Amino acid sequence: MSIDPDLDRELADIANPSPEEIEAEQRNEASMRWNEIWFLLAGFGLLFGLVAWMLMIA
């Protein structure tokens, strides 16, 4: 047991998260994954468009 009981409670909350916190974290990870996918698709689309535009001009 530590000197600060609030620290013990906070550490216990971190070690044993509630089901609501777990579900929120999973939704957040899924959202971040979709953001990464859309970013890559947009990036490759812009890159392909730039290359096609340069080939049409040349």
Short mmCIF file of N, CA and C in Angstrom, two decimals:
data_model
loop_
_atom_site.label_atom_id
_atom_site.label_comp_id
_atom_site.label_asym_id
_atom_site.label_seq_id
_atom_site.Cartn_x
_atom_site.Cartn_y
_atom_site.Cartn_z
N MET A 1 0.84 -1.18 0.00
CA MET A 1 0.00 0.00 0.00
C MET A 1 0.89 1.24 0.00
N SER A 2 0.52 2.19 -0.85
CA SER A 2 1.31 3.40 -0.95
C SER A 2 0.80 4.46 0.04
N ILE A 3 1.50 5.55 0.06
CA ILE A 3 1.14 6.64 0.96
C ILE A 3 -0.14 7.32 0.49
N ASP A 4 -0.33 7.42 -0.82
CA ASP A 4 -1.48 8.14 -1.38
C ASP A 4 -2.57 7.15 -1.80
N PRO A 5 -3.71 7.10 -1.10
CA PRO A 5 -4.77 6.15 -1.48
C PRO A 5 -5.41 6.48 -2.83
N ASP A 6 -5.39 7.76 -3.22
CA ASP A 6 -5.94 8.12 -4.53
C ASP A 6 -5.11 7.51 -5.65
N LEU A 7 -3.80 7.44 -5.45
CA LEU A 7 -2.93 6.83 -6.44
C LEU A 7 -3.26 5.34 -6.58
N ASP A 8 -3.49 4.67 -5.47
CA ASP A 8 -3.87 3.26 -5.53
C ASP A 8 -5.16 3.07 -6.32
N ARG A 9 -6.12 3.95 -6.11
CA ARG A 9 -7.41 3.85 -6.81
C ARG A 9 -7.21 4.10 -8.30
N GLU A 10 -6.41 5.10 -8.66
CA GLU A 10 -6.15 5.40 -10.07
C GLU A 10 -5.41 4.25 -10.75
N LEU A 11 -4.44 3.67 -10.08
CA LEU A 11 -3.71 2.55 -10.66
C LEU A 11 -4.63 1.34 -10.84
N ALA A 12 -5.54 1.12 -9.90
CA ALA A 12 -6.50 0.02 -10.02
C ALA A 12 -7.43 0.27 -11.20
N ASP A 13 -7.84 1.53 -11.43
CA ASP A 13 -8.70 1.84 -12.57
C ASP A 13 -7.97 1.62 -13.89
N ILE A 14 -6.68 1.92 -13.92
CA ILE A 14 -5.90 1.70 -15.14
C ILE A 14 -5.72 0.21 -15.39
N ALA A 15 -5.45 -0.55 -14.34
CA ALA A 15 -5.21 -1.99 -14.49
C ALA A 15 -6.49 -2.76 -14.81
N ASN A 16 -7.64 -2.27 -14.33
CA ASN A 16 -8.92 -2.96 -14.53
C ASN A 16 -9.93 -1.98 -15.11
N PRO A 17 -9.86 -1.69 -16.42
CA PRO A 17 -10.79 -0.73 -17.01
C PRO A 17 -12.21 -1.28 -17.05
N SER A 18 -13.15 -0.37 -17.05
CA SER A 18 -14.56 -0.79 -17.11
C SER A 18 -14.90 -1.22 -18.54
N PRO A 19 -15.96 -2.02 -18.72
CA PRO A 19 -16.35 -2.44 -20.08
C PRO A 19 -16.67 -1.26 -20.99
N GLU A 20 -17.21 -0.17 -20.42
CA GLU A 20 -17.51 1.00 -21.24
C GLU A 20 -16.23 1.63 -21.78
N GLU A 21 -15.19 1.67 -20.95
CA GLU A 21 -13.92 2.23 -21.40
C GLU A 21 -13.29 1.35 -22.48
N ILE A 22 -13.41 0.05 -22.33
CA ILE A 22 -12.85 -0.87 -23.33
C ILE A 22 -13.56 -0.68 -24.66
N GLU A 23 -14.89 -0.59 -24.62
CA GLU A 23 -15.67 -0.41 -25.85
C GLU A 23 -15.35 0.92 -26.52
N ALA A 24 -15.21 1.98 -25.73
CA ALA A 24 -14.88 3.28 -26.29
C ALA A 24 -13.50 3.25 -26.94
N GLU A 25 -12.56 2.57 -26.33
CA GLU A 25 -11.21 2.47 -26.89
C GLU A 25 -11.23 1.69 -28.21
N GLN A 26 -12.03 0.63 -28.29
CA GLN A 26 -12.11 -0.15 -29.52
C GLN A 26 -12.72 0.67 -30.65
N ARG A 27 -13.76 1.47 -30.32
CA ARG A 27 -14.36 2.33 -31.35
C ARG A 27 -13.35 3.37 -31.81
N ASN A 28 -12.57 3.91 -30.88
CA ASN A 28 -11.57 4.91 -31.23
C ASN A 28 -10.51 4.31 -32.15
N GLU A 29 -10.06 3.09 -31.86
CA GLU A 29 -9.06 2.43 -32.71
C GLU A 29 -9.62 2.16 -34.10
N ALA A 30 -10.89 1.74 -34.18
CA ALA A 30 -11.51 1.48 -35.48
C ALA A 30 -11.63 2.78 -36.27
N SER A 31 -11.98 3.86 -35.61
CA SER A 31 -12.09 5.15 -36.27
C SER A 31 -10.74 5.61 -36.80
N MET A 32 -9.70 5.44 -35.99
CA MET A 32 -8.37 5.83 -36.44
C MET A 32 -7.92 4.99 -37.62
N ARG A 33 -8.27 3.70 -37.62
CA ARG A 33 -7.90 2.82 -38.72
C ARG A 33 -8.56 3.31 -40.02
N TRP A 34 -9.86 3.67 -39.97
CA TRP A 34 -10.54 4.16 -41.16
C TRP A 34 -9.94 5.47 -41.63
N ASN A 35 -9.55 6.34 -40.69
CA ASN A 35 -8.91 7.60 -41.08
C ASN A 35 -7.60 7.34 -41.82
N GLU A 36 -6.83 6.36 -41.36
CA GLU A 36 -5.58 6.03 -42.03
C GLU A 36 -5.84 5.49 -43.43
N ILE A 37 -6.87 4.65 -43.58
CA ILE A 37 -7.19 4.08 -44.89
C ILE A 37 -7.61 5.18 -45.85
N TRP A 38 -8.48 6.09 -45.41
CA TRP A 38 -8.93 7.17 -46.29
C TRP A 38 -7.78 8.10 -46.65
N PHE A 39 -6.89 8.36 -45.70
CA PHE A 39 -5.73 9.20 -45.98
C PHE A 39 -4.85 8.56 -47.05
N LEU A 40 -4.61 7.26 -46.94
CA LEU A 40 -3.79 6.57 -47.95
C LEU A 40 -4.47 6.57 -49.31
N LEU A 41 -5.77 6.31 -49.34
CA LEU A 41 -6.49 6.33 -50.62
C LEU A 41 -6.44 7.71 -51.26
N ALA A 42 -6.66 8.74 -50.47
CA ALA A 42 -6.60 10.10 -51.01
C ALA A 42 -5.19 10.43 -51.49
N GLY A 43 -4.19 10.03 -50.74
CA GLY A 43 -2.81 10.30 -51.13
C GLY A 43 -2.43 9.61 -52.43
N PHE A 44 -2.79 8.33 -52.54
CA PHE A 44 -2.47 7.62 -53.78
C PHE A 44 -3.28 8.17 -54.95
N GLY A 45 -4.51 8.56 -54.68
CA GLY A 45 -5.33 9.16 -55.74
C GLY A 45 -4.73 10.45 -56.25
N LEU A 46 -4.28 11.31 -55.33
CA LEU A 46 -3.64 12.56 -55.75
C LEU A 46 -2.33 12.30 -56.47
N LEU A 47 -1.57 11.34 -55.99
CA LEU A 47 -0.30 11.00 -56.65
C LEU A 47 -0.54 10.48 -58.06
N PHE A 48 -1.51 9.58 -58.20
CA PHE A 48 -1.85 9.05 -59.52
C PHE A 48 -2.34 10.16 -60.44
N GLY A 49 -3.18 11.05 -59.90
CA GLY A 49 -3.68 12.16 -60.71
C GLY A 49 -2.56 13.08 -61.16
N LEU A 50 -1.60 13.36 -60.28
CA LEU A 50 -0.46 14.21 -60.64
C LEU A 50 0.38 13.56 -61.73
N VAL A 51 0.63 12.27 -61.59
CA VAL A 51 1.43 11.57 -62.61
C VAL A 51 0.68 11.56 -63.94
N ALA A 52 -0.61 11.28 -63.92
CA ALA A 52 -1.40 11.27 -65.16
C ALA A 52 -1.40 12.66 -65.79
N TRP A 53 -1.55 13.70 -64.97
CA TRP A 53 -1.54 15.07 -65.49
C TRP A 53 -0.19 15.40 -66.12
N MET A 54 0.90 15.00 -65.47
CA MET A 54 2.22 15.28 -66.01
C MET A 54 2.45 14.52 -67.32
N LEU A 55 1.94 13.29 -67.41
CA LEU A 55 2.10 12.52 -68.65
C LEU A 55 1.28 13.13 -69.77
N MET A 56 0.14 13.70 -69.47
CA MET A 56 -0.69 14.31 -70.51
C MET A 56 -0.05 15.60 -71.01
N ILE A 57 0.63 16.34 -70.15
CA ILE A 57 1.27 17.59 -70.55
C ILE A 57 2.54 17.31 -71.35
N ALA A 58 3.29 16.28 -70.99
CA ALA A 58 4.60 16.01 -71.62
C ALA A 58 4.45 15.55 -73.04
#
